[in-house]
Amino acid sequence: MNVAQVAAEIFKREGVKHLFAYPLNALTESCAAVGIRPVIVRQERAAGNIADAVARMTSGETVPVVATQHGPGIENLFAAVAQAYAEGVPMVIVPAGYPRRQTWVSPNFNSALNFQHVTKACEQVTTADAIVPALRRAFTQARQGRPGPVLVEVPIDMWTENVPGELVYEPMPKILTAPDSKDVSAVAEALLSAKRPLLYVGQGVHYSKGWDALKKVAELLEAPVTTSLGGKSAFPETHPLSLGSGGVAMPAAVHQHVVDSDVVFGIGASFTETSFGIRFPTQGKKFLQNTNDPSALNRSVPTHRALLGDSRLALEMLYEELSDRLKGKPRGLAADVAARIRSQNDPWLKEWSKYTDSEATPLSPYRVIRDIMKTVDVPNTIVTHDAGSPRDELSPFWKSVTPLSYIGWGKSTQLGYGLGLAMGAKLTCPDKLCMNFWGDAAIGMTGMDFETAVRFPMPILSILFNNFGMAMEFELMKVSREKFKSTDISGNYADWAKSLGGFGLRVTEPSQIIPAIKAGVEATRNGQPALLEFITTQEKVYSTWTHKYGS
């Protein structure tokens, strides 16, 4: 077998079902020959974004593969790989490279050199017999520890070279590590001694599938739970102990508990400081941390005690320790904790009802979100957002109730990311309704790959908030829109979606929202991607308190 054929066989043994690609790359045909279906996108970035969601929706059990042509192809993929690296998402990228005789000739783009800061590892294969160990290292490094992207560049003059000998390859499963029992004891002691403990959940719980263990610990400890955007849906947000999720915007109870807590236990969380996450004040607090990444300890907050290892194993060990200390019986705190959460969130929801129940036109995005939640089957819906307004409008008000039903993100914030995430979610979970929320700026970045969803097909429901302008940007800059009329952007995106073969509706009146949602959902059930375009106000208001604490 030649290099391309060997690579395809390795992918098959690794459980890869799809190759996300844009021509030309020899892997497209070699993968198709072994039953791996190519997904050909309109732009390379979308290939990486779709792969990103496949990894997330399988908790990293599937390490997807992305392939591009050399030069401009792999250059176009850089943004998607940087995003996956920031969010800790495993994937293997196999771009073509310039012929070996031109690898170091300027200005040729060398991906093994240029991707080093946005991958866990990069290497270039220069001999045919090196392809097997290179891919073995790539899949192993992508899934072990904190997951992330790994790149293996194959020069185009190598694809047809024969690989000597028989193919010997066995995938290595994810290796789990557990924390030291002494550390578990110390964390249990700190939590039980706390007056106001707070459980802060990151996406490590999703990768470890630690949802049940988290719920058991929270209920035994009777502690309130909040999540990062990446951890959202790890704990049911209809649970009495749930505060909701925190990002730029958050429910009132999240803000108040972040301020008032004396012990914060980050579970599967890095605590990495970001403008798009909770910023914890450190004065008068102890931070406990569970992570499988030792470099995250003491990074952005001072770590008092740590459980280094897999989140599910850490939670299971902690539950046993807490049970021994409490004799398996809660302390009777849950009712008071739940009452305090309600006393904070109920007035907040009432205050925001002027937006969620608004009859105004142009539409309030919050009214659209409310009506969508009332209409769709939320437990069987997977939702994601784009950067900026859609993220900050959606995350505080969307109540996730089942694991992996919300694809949250925020360390890198590229516009247009959500479309590929919804497509990858639908590819992985075809029986679920998969939605992305975006704005008229984001659709300009990656919108043409809606046609990929039509062609494949991947029948997603795409929710577009169209306010005919870069409203959030001007809100942040505090400048007059009248001075920058050239940034008013426009389009009839519902008609555009129909022109690509999808289902499209433009909605301008509150009474049209629910009928449009039902029509869009029905279209996806019939195998047709749908885009619902809601004409929304340029007024930008967010449920945020971040300016009141921390930095």
XYZ file of C-alpha atoms in Angstrom:
551
model
C 0.000 0.000 0.000
C 1.101 3.566 -0.611
C 1.216 6.366 1.948
C -2.326 7.584 1.236
C -3.770 4.062 1.444
C -1.962 3.310 4.702
C -3.187 6.570 6.231
C -6.777 5.749 5.264
C -6.531 2.275 6.795
C -5.180 3.770 10.039
C -8.080 6.226 10.147
C -10.510 3.334 9.719
C -8.926 1.434 12.609
C -9.186 4.603 14.714
C -12.951 4.640 14.158
C -13.020 7.612 11.783
C -16.288 7.700 9.803
C -15.858 10.935 7.837
C -12.980 12.868 6.306
C -13.528 16.627 6.475
C -11.772 18.101 3.501
C -11.448 20.501 0.629
C -9.694 19.273 -2.552
C -7.040 18.500 -3.512
C -5.625 15.927 -1.097
C -4.872 12.304 -1.949
C -6.654 11.201 1.232
C -10.063 12.036 -0.231
C -10.064 9.080 -2.620
C -8.104 6.696 -0.404
C -10.532 7.266 2.472
C -13.565 6.827 0.247
C -12.104 3.496 -0.909
C -12.125 2.105 2.655
C -15.612 3.378 3.511
C -14.718 6.724 5.126
C -17.073 9.273 3.600
C -15.515 12.580 2.541
C -17.377 15.723 3.606
C -16.340 18.378 1.100
C -16.858 21.928 2.379
C -16.906 25.326 0.707
C -14.058 26.674 2.841
C -11.433 24.854 4.888
C -12.319 26.563 8.147
C -15.741 24.895 8.069
C -14.088 21.469 7.790
C -12.248 22.093 11.044
C -15.373 23.453 12.769
C -17.467 20.416 11.779
C -14.719 18.082 13.001
C -14.587 20.076 16.235
C -18.222 19.247 17.030
C -17.781 15.560 16.168
C -15.035 15.346 18.787
C -17.088 17.179 21.396
C -20.298 15.234 20.849
C -18.443 11.935 21.349
C -16.598 13.227 24.458
C -13.366 12.831 22.517
C -13.871 9.134 21.825
C -13.806 9.917 18.107
C -10.740 11.848 16.995
C -11.807 13.329 13.643
C -9.502 13.925 10.691
C -9.246 17.051 8.526
C -7.364 17.126 5.215
C -6.454 20.037 2.943
C -4.281 20.825 -0.013
C -0.864 22.350 0.519
C -0.281 26.103 0.546
C -3.528 28.113 0.614
C -5.623 25.126 1.723
C -3.862 24.612 5.019
C -3.448 28.364 5.433
C -7.259 28.704 5.346
C -7.608 26.083 8.095
C -5.493 27.979 10.619
C -8.426 29.731 12.318
C -10.318 26.486 12.957
C -7.241 24.794 14.425
C -6.523 27.790 16.651
C -10.113 27.611 17.886
C -9.851 23.878 18.629
C -6.572 24.428 20.467
C -8.070 27.187 22.620
C -11.075 25.017 23.486
C -9.123 21.771 24.016
C -10.712 19.772 21.173
C -8.946 16.698 19.741
C -8.495 16.285 15.998
C -5.804 15.150 13.581
C -4.983 17.458 10.677
C -3.238 15.916 7.677
C -2.451 18.622 5.138
C -0.461 18.102 2.015
C 2.865 19.884 1.964
C 5.029 21.251 -0.799
C 7.328 18.653 -2.436
C 10.260 17.828 -0.180
C 12.677 19.672 -2.466
C 10.602 22.862 -1.911
C 9.704 22.507 1.780
C 12.137 25.163 2.968
C 12.038 27.395 -0.089
C 10.621 30.839 0.679
C 7.783 31.860 0.540
C 6.273 28.353 0.551
C 4.031 27.740 3.570
C 5.334 25.055 5.926
C 2.421 23.959 8.112
C 4.536 21.799 10.429
C 6.488 24.934 11.268
C 3.688 27.492 11.326
C 1.076 25.557 13.341
C 3.280 24.856 16.346
C 1.618 27.429 18.594
C -1.955 26.209 17.939
C -1.439 22.441 18.185
C -0.268 19.960 20.782
C 2.297 18.660 18.276
C 3.364 19.130 14.654
C 5.569 17.042 12.430
C 6.328 16.513 8.769
C 6.652 13.025 7.303
C 9.657 12.826 4.987
C 9.913 9.077 4.280
C 7.197 6.542 3.508
C 8.060 4.311 6.455
C 7.498 7.256 8.834
C 3.747 7.615 8.156
C 2.644 4.871 10.575
C 4.566 6.055 13.666
C 3.698 9.684 12.862
C -0.045 8.946 12.834
C 0.300 6.718 15.891
C 1.812 9.643 17.781
C -0.779 12.046 16.423
C -3.877 10.132 17.538
C -2.311 9.306 20.895
C -1.363 12.889 21.684
C -4.674 14.296 20.440
C -6.754 12.273 22.907
C -4.512 11.919 25.973
C -4.517 14.417 28.847
C -6.003 17.756 27.851
C -7.146 16.984 24.309
C -6.213 19.117 21.336
C -5.318 19.212 17.639
C -2.213 17.513 16.233
C -0.834 18.078 12.736
C 1.009 15.664 10.423
C 2.129 17.221 7.138
C 2.700 14.931 4.145
C 4.577 16.391 1.154
C 2.664 15.869 -2.097
C 5.507 13.874 -3.656
C 5.076 11.203 -0.978
C 1.416 10.123 -1.270
C 2.077 7.475 -3.910
C 5.262 6.068 -2.375
C 4.932 2.497 -1.144
C 5.132 1.822 2.585
C 7.394 -1.197 3.227
C 6.128 -4.262 5.118
C 2.713 -5.122 6.507
C 0.674 -2.538 8.351
C 0.898 -3.094 12.092
C -1.287 -0.591 13.915
C -3.411 -0.722 17.039
C -5.193 2.358 18.399
C -4.393 3.357 21.956
C -7.482 4.108 24.061
C -7.664 7.150 26.275
C -5.673 6.528 29.455
C -7.370 7.757 32.626
C -5.540 8.864 35.730
C -7.036 9.287 39.204
C -6.012 11.740 41.922
C -4.183 10.806 45.102
C -6.541 9.742 47.911
C -4.847 12.223 50.280
C -5.786 15.060 47.939
C -9.366 13.780 47.785
C -9.515 13.830 51.581
C -8.180 17.392 51.714
C -10.697 18.624 49.132
C -13.570 16.926 50.980
C -12.483 18.580 54.232
C -12.320 22.006 52.595
C -15.768 21.615 51.016
C -17.428 20.423 54.218
C -15.824 23.233 56.198
C -16.993 25.908 53.762
C -19.825 28.226 54.703
C -20.785 28.904 51.118
C -19.165 26.397 48.742
C -19.637 26.782 44.999
C -19.174 24.062 42.384
C -17.866 25.480 39.109
C -18.027 22.975 36.239
C -15.893 23.052 33.102
C -15.912 21.009 29.931
C -13.629 18.365 31.461
C -16.802 16.814 32.898
C -18.100 16.369 29.342
C -14.910 14.689 28.152
C -14.903 12.343 31.152
C -18.667 11.677 30.951
C -18.781 12.566 34.621
C -22.346 13.893 34.602
C -23.883 11.332 36.974
C -20.982 11.562 39.405
C -21.262 15.362 39.410
C -24.957 15.214 40.245
C -24.332 12.787 43.100
C -21.618 14.990 44.611
C -23.696 18.163 44.296
C -26.739 16.577 45.912
C -24.762 15.007 48.737
C -22.824 18.199 49.406
C -25.976 20.302 48.831
C -23.909 22.941 47.078
C -24.952 25.311 44.272
C -23.617 24.564 40.798
C -22.616 26.887 37.995
C -20.755 26.106 34.787
C -18.474 27.739 32.291
C -19.850 28.046 28.766
C -17.819 24.956 27.849
C -19.259 23.066 30.805
C -22.870 24.129 30.197
C -25.281 21.130 30.079
C -23.034 19.029 32.366
C -25.553 19.692 35.157
C -29.308 20.037 34.513
C -30.199 23.726 34.734
C -33.712 22.916 35.925
C -32.216 21.299 39.055
C -32.928 23.221 42.295
C -29.175 23.523 42.952
C -28.394 24.973 39.518
C -27.467 28.642 39.252
C -27.150 28.583 35.468
C -24.035 29.197 33.398
C -21.597 32.080 33.478
C -19.837 33.950 30.702
C -19.950 37.573 29.666
C -23.644 37.406 30.559
C -25.117 35.348 33.389
C -28.167 34.926 35.613
C -28.284 37.007 38.788
C -27.687 33.967 41.014
C -24.399 33.161 39.277
C -23.072 36.647 39.888
C -24.163 36.695 43.528
C -22.743 33.258 44.345
C -19.447 34.031 42.604
C -19.108 37.096 44.821
C -20.279 35.504 48.081
C -18.709 32.036 47.934
C -15.828 31.270 50.292
C -14.692 28.011 48.647
C -14.880 27.452 44.878
C -14.336 23.952 43.518
C -13.541 23.952 39.798
C -14.340 20.539 38.321
C -12.862 19.760 34.925
C -12.027 23.451 34.811
C -8.842 25.361 34.038
C -9.975 28.687 35.576
C -8.184 30.292 32.617
C -8.779 34.034 32.676
C -10.755 35.134 29.646
C -12.909 38.118 28.796
C -15.647 35.649 27.841
C -15.933 33.711 31.084
C -16.567 34.171 34.788
C -13.906 36.326 36.419
C -13.562 35.138 39.981
C -12.536 37.618 42.646
C -9.765 35.993 44.684
C -9.974 38.011 47.890
C -11.239 35.900 50.793
C -11.690 32.724 48.755
C -10.097 29.303 48.551
C -9.926 27.629 45.171
C -10.017 23.870 44.791
C -9.384 22.475 41.349
C -9.830 19.265 39.383
C -8.110 19.067 36.016
C -6.128 16.539 34.005
C -3.772 19.291 32.875
C -1.070 20.133 35.440
C -0.208 23.345 33.576
C -3.654 24.705 34.522
C -2.908 24.566 38.255
C -2.210 27.978 39.815
C -2.582 29.549 36.366
C -5.178 32.283 36.841
C -6.288 31.744 40.439
C -4.288 30.504 43.454
C -5.018 26.791 43.905
C -5.463 25.733 47.539
C -5.917 21.993 46.867
C -6.089 20.044 43.607
C -7.357 16.736 42.278
C -5.144 16.009 39.287
C -6.815 13.461 37.037
C -9.929 12.466 35.134
C -13.031 14.362 36.305
C -15.325 11.343 36.547
C -12.810 9.346 38.571
C -12.116 12.352 40.800
C -15.826 12.918 41.440
C -16.445 9.259 42.181
C -13.600 9.232 44.693
C -14.829 12.480 46.223
C -18.362 11.115 46.539
C -17.081 8.089 48.461
C -15.038 10.329 50.755
C -17.962 12.664 51.386
C -20.291 9.705 51.989
C -17.935 8.267 54.594
C -17.732 11.598 56.376
C -21.482 12.291 56.197
C -22.537 8.675 56.709
C -24.303 8.890 53.355
C -26.780 11.494 54.603
C -27.085 15.095 53.392
C -26.943 17.796 56.043
C -30.352 19.292 55.333
C -29.016 22.374 53.542
C -30.578 21.848 50.112
C -33.880 23.611 50.769
C -32.173 26.794 51.978
C -29.682 26.733 49.103
C -32.468 26.296 46.556
C -34.534 29.052 48.182
C -31.614 31.456 47.999
C -31.123 30.689 44.313
C -34.809 31.317 43.629
C -34.747 34.555 45.603
C -32.017 35.825 43.279
C -33.119 34.424 39.927
C -36.878 34.965 40.181
C -36.667 38.793 40.422
C -34.036 38.760 37.674
C -36.313 36.790 35.351
C -39.204 39.106 36.184
C -37.054 42.128 35.333
C -36.041 40.589 32.011
C -39.619 39.686 31.122
C -39.913 43.076 29.402
C -37.559 41.561 26.803
C -38.554 37.886 26.878
C -42.273 38.774 26.616
C -41.805 41.769 24.327
C -44.394 42.413 21.611
C -42.215 45.064 19.974
C -40.926 45.180 16.441
C -38.162 44.883 15.422
C -38.117 41.735 17.515
C -36.293 41.286 20.792
C -33.831 38.354 20.519
C -34.910 37.364 24.012
C -38.514 36.923 22.857
C -37.291 34.663 20.049
C -35.217 32.573 22.481
C -38.179 32.267 24.860
C -40.504 31.075 22.107
C -37.962 28.588 20.767
C -37.568 27.041 24.217
C -41.372 26.814 24.526
C -41.676 25.118 21.126
C -38.815 22.639 20.631
C -38.104 19.421 22.521
C -35.304 20.889 24.656
C -33.928 17.568 26.070
C -33.479 16.302 22.498
C -32.078 19.524 21.086
C -28.403 20.445 20.700
C -27.783 24.166 20.566
C -24.747 26.348 20.003
C -24.113 30.039 19.528
C -21.828 32.362 17.680
C -19.571 34.978 19.230
C -20.858 38.282 20.526
C -24.552 39.030 20.869
C -25.964 35.540 20.134
C -23.735 34.036 22.834
C -24.534 36.659 25.461
C -28.253 36.688 24.678
C -28.656 32.913 24.610
C -26.469 31.516 27.379
C -28.179 33.003 30.482
C -31.688 32.110 29.339
C -31.319 28.732 27.612
C -31.799 26.018 30.225
C -29.949 22.863 29.223
C -31.242 19.687 30.817
C -29.313 16.839 29.161
C -25.541 16.304 28.773
C -23.855 17.520 25.588
C -26.970 19.449 24.557
C -25.183 22.820 24.539
C -21.900 23.380 22.708
C -20.440 26.339 24.569
C -17.152 28.082 23.946
C -15.385 31.339 24.578
C -11.605 31.314 24.912
C -11.302 32.139 21.232
C -14.283 33.892 19.673
C -14.223 33.693 15.900
C -17.374 34.768 14.123
C -18.974 32.008 12.076
C -17.852 29.086 14.288
C -21.371 28.016 15.276
C -22.499 26.874 11.815
C -19.867 24.141 11.594
C -20.553 23.101 15.196
C -24.246 22.573 14.444
C -23.394 20.604 11.306
C -20.966 18.364 13.166
C -23.507 17.816 15.934
C -26.130 16.746 13.388
C -23.657 14.425 11.723
C -22.962 12.768 15.076
C -26.512 12.860 16.488
C -28.816 12.609 13.462
C -31.944 12.004 15.563
C -31.621 15.295 17.468
C -32.591 18.812 16.490
C -29.329 20.735 16.062
C -29.440 24.540 16.110
C -26.979 27.360 15.770
C -27.687 30.976 16.724
C -25.777 33.643 14.820
C -25.969 37.225 13.646
C -25.692 38.996 10.321
C -21.968 39.571 10.856
C -21.232 35.905 11.528
C -23.184 34.641 8.524
C -20.946 36.800 6.362
C -17.909 34.868 7.613
C -18.941 31.245 6.996
C -22.459 31.400 5.586
C -21.700 29.722 2.261
C -21.193 26.439 4.076
C -24.947 26.372 4.657
C -24.828 24.969 1.111
C -22.629 22.140 2.450
C -25.393 21.316 4.927
C -27.867 21.203 2.009
C -25.658 19.115 -0.257
C -24.503 16.484 2.215
C -27.187 16.776 3.752
C -26.972 17.834 7.399
C -30.471 19.147 8.211
C -29.745 21.732 10.887
C -31.964 24.577 12.095
C -30.080 27.861 11.762
C -31.409 30.820 13.782
C -30.298 34.188 12.422
C -30.726 37.441 14.326
C -30.591 40.105 11.626
C -30.420 43.714 12.830
C -28.813 45.072 9.654
C -25.661 46.240 11.346
C -22.698 45.558 13.580
C -24.725 46.548 16.609
C -22.638 44.954 19.350
C -19.421 46.453 18.038
C -20.859 49.952 18.170
C -22.320 49.323 21.617
C -18.863 48.311 22.870
C -17.129 51.265 21.217
C -19.775 53.728 22.465
C -19.689 55.618 19.182
C -22.459 56.967 17.019
C -23.662 54.726 14.214
C -24.368 57.826 12.163
C -20.622 58.315 11.696
C -20.147 54.811 10.325
C -23.130 54.123 8.076
C -20.865 52.097 5.772
C -20.867 49.323 8.381
C -24.623 48.794 8.070
C -24.830 45.332 6.559
C -27.870 43.835 4.920
C -29.346 40.973 2.978
C -32.412 38.785 2.676
C -30.908 35.645 4.135
C -34.128 33.616 4.107
C -34.356 33.987 0.328
C -30.636 33.264 0.080
C -31.081 29.991 2.029
C -33.874 28.974 -0.352
C -31.673 29.748 -3.346
C -29.137 27.230 -2.012
C -31.782 24.522 -1.695
C -32.603 24.999 1.977
C -35.745 26.079 3.777
C -35.950 29.789 4.574
C -38.384 32.070 6.381
C -38.111 35.732 7.354
C -39.928 36.659 10.563
C -40.838 40.237 11.450
C -43.772 39.968 13.895
C -43.969 38.312 17.345
C -47.037 36.320 16.271
C -44.990 34.709 13.496
C -42.227 33.337 15.727
C -43.728 30.051 16.917
C -45.294 29.093 13.542
C -41.928 29.738 11.900
C -40.118 27.575 14.435
C -42.553 24.724 13.864
C -42.123 25.033 10.107
C -38.327 25.067 10.415
C -38.291 21.999 12.671
C -40.568 20.165 10.241
C -38.215 20.998 7.371
C -35.279 19.458 9.242
C -37.342 16.326 9.920
C -37.831 16.083 6.163
C -34.062 16.232 5.663
C -33.802 19.888 4.652
C -31.563 22.428 6.437
C -33.591 25.434 7.525
C -32.693 29.070 8.160
C -35.080 31.246 10.141
C -34.244 34.932 9.783
C -35.589 37.063 12.645
C -35.495 40.822 12.104
C -34.284 42.071 15.489
C -33.658 45.349 17.233
C -30.288 47.072 17.194
C -30.641 47.801 20.905
C -28.107 45.652 22.743
C -28.681 44.752 26.388
C -27.028 41.872 28.220
C -27.444 40.297 31.635
C -23.950 41.116 32.826
C -22.382 42.138 36.128
C -18.739 41.515 35.206
C -17.793 45.182 35.624
C -18.751 44.976 39.292
C -16.079 42.508 40.395
C -12.678 41.158 39.458
C -10.573 41.910 36.451
